[in-house]
Amino acid sequence: MKALWNQIKFQKDLFLVGGAVMLGMFVFGTILHDFLLTGDDEVTSVFCMGSFMAMIVMFMMMFFFAGVHMVQIFNYAVAMGQTRKRTYPMYTIAVFGTFLALSILLKVMNELEKWRLKLMFPGLKIEQFVDVILNFKYLLSFALVGTAFSVLLGASISRFGKTAFWVWWVLLMATCIGGPRLIPYMTGNHPDSKLIMFAEQTMENIVAHAHMVSVIATIVATVVFTGAGYLIVRRQQVNV
């Protein structure tokens, strides 16, 4: 338990920085939202823009900042005499706890923002997009996968240097930005392709069994990322 408590204390900076940046983006998004509505006389709904911007920051921290943070914290713990086999799971659990704490903070921000919107814009519909993502089961899935990916990213940076960070960045951006654009392009230009037909059928099956698929995907991604991260760091030299 002492090793776990030490790792939790190491996460203080990650939580404080994350919470401060999230709060800053929350305030900025709130001001921007109201400013954009000022000159719109035909507005029919409002949006939790502050919560949305804070959520983006939290996800970016999950997938990148925590990984960079790991390089220093993990190396320090090993240099101080802790074994990799013991430090790695304790660090992973501490990061997961940090992400859950940030998720709770985000949920509180969202509730406050909805309360504010009801008071300032009575009668207008509040778009529920952010609420859907802030469902506990989705936050739990994001926290699990985000934690697993961050330790894999940290392990990759420890082993291969800054190049690993940019490789992962390009892969993630290509997946998030290029994927949604590639699918409409392929279906529009090659509608009769057997590969496209197979992909469309696969997507239909995934949507039809979304809950089961999301659970399996979360478990597989968490196990694969965490396991791969440990395989990288178990023999890696530390540099403090």
Phi, psi and omega in degrees: 000329179297319179296320179294317180297321177298319180292324178297319178296325178295336183278357183303315181297319180299317180291315182295316179295314180299315179297320181293316180293319178299317179296319178298316179290329177297313179295317180298315180296323178296314180295316180297319179302310182292326178295318181293332180277346185303314183263013181254108181273351183250020181294135181242349180208162179236166189223140179282071185292324179299314178296322181297315180293322177295324179294319178300316179299317182296318179294322177296323177294320179302314189271343185227304186299320180296326178294316177295321179298326183298324184305313181288311185293314182294315179298320179297316181297316180293320180296333180275004173109356178282145180281151178297321182298328180270322184291319186301308179293325179294319178295318180299315179296320181295320178295318178300317178297322178297316180294323176295320178296319177294325178295320177297317177300318179296320179297319178297316178302318182296318179295319178296321181292320178296320177298317179296317181294324178295323180286319186274333182231062182297139178091345179270144180288138175262116180299137189259015183303313181294322180300322180298315181291328182278009171301140187303319183294327177286320177298321179295318179296315179297321180294318179296308181293320179297318177297312181298318180292321183295322179288328175293318178296316179298319178295320180295319179294320178299323185273318189246358178085194184297336180303322180299320179301311184289329176296312179296322179299313181297317181297317181292317179295321179296323179289314184286323184263314183286325182302305180299333179277328183291321184298309177298325180297314182291319181291330180282326184261340180224061186294335184263003181295135179296325179295318179293318179298319178295317180297318180295319179295321178297317180296321178297319178293322179296315179296321181293332180238044188302318183296311181295319181296318180296321178295313180296316181298319179297314181296313182296313181298318181297313182293315183294312181296315181294316179296317179296321179298317180293321178300328180285317188272347188296335177240009183284133174291146179261149177229112183249000000 
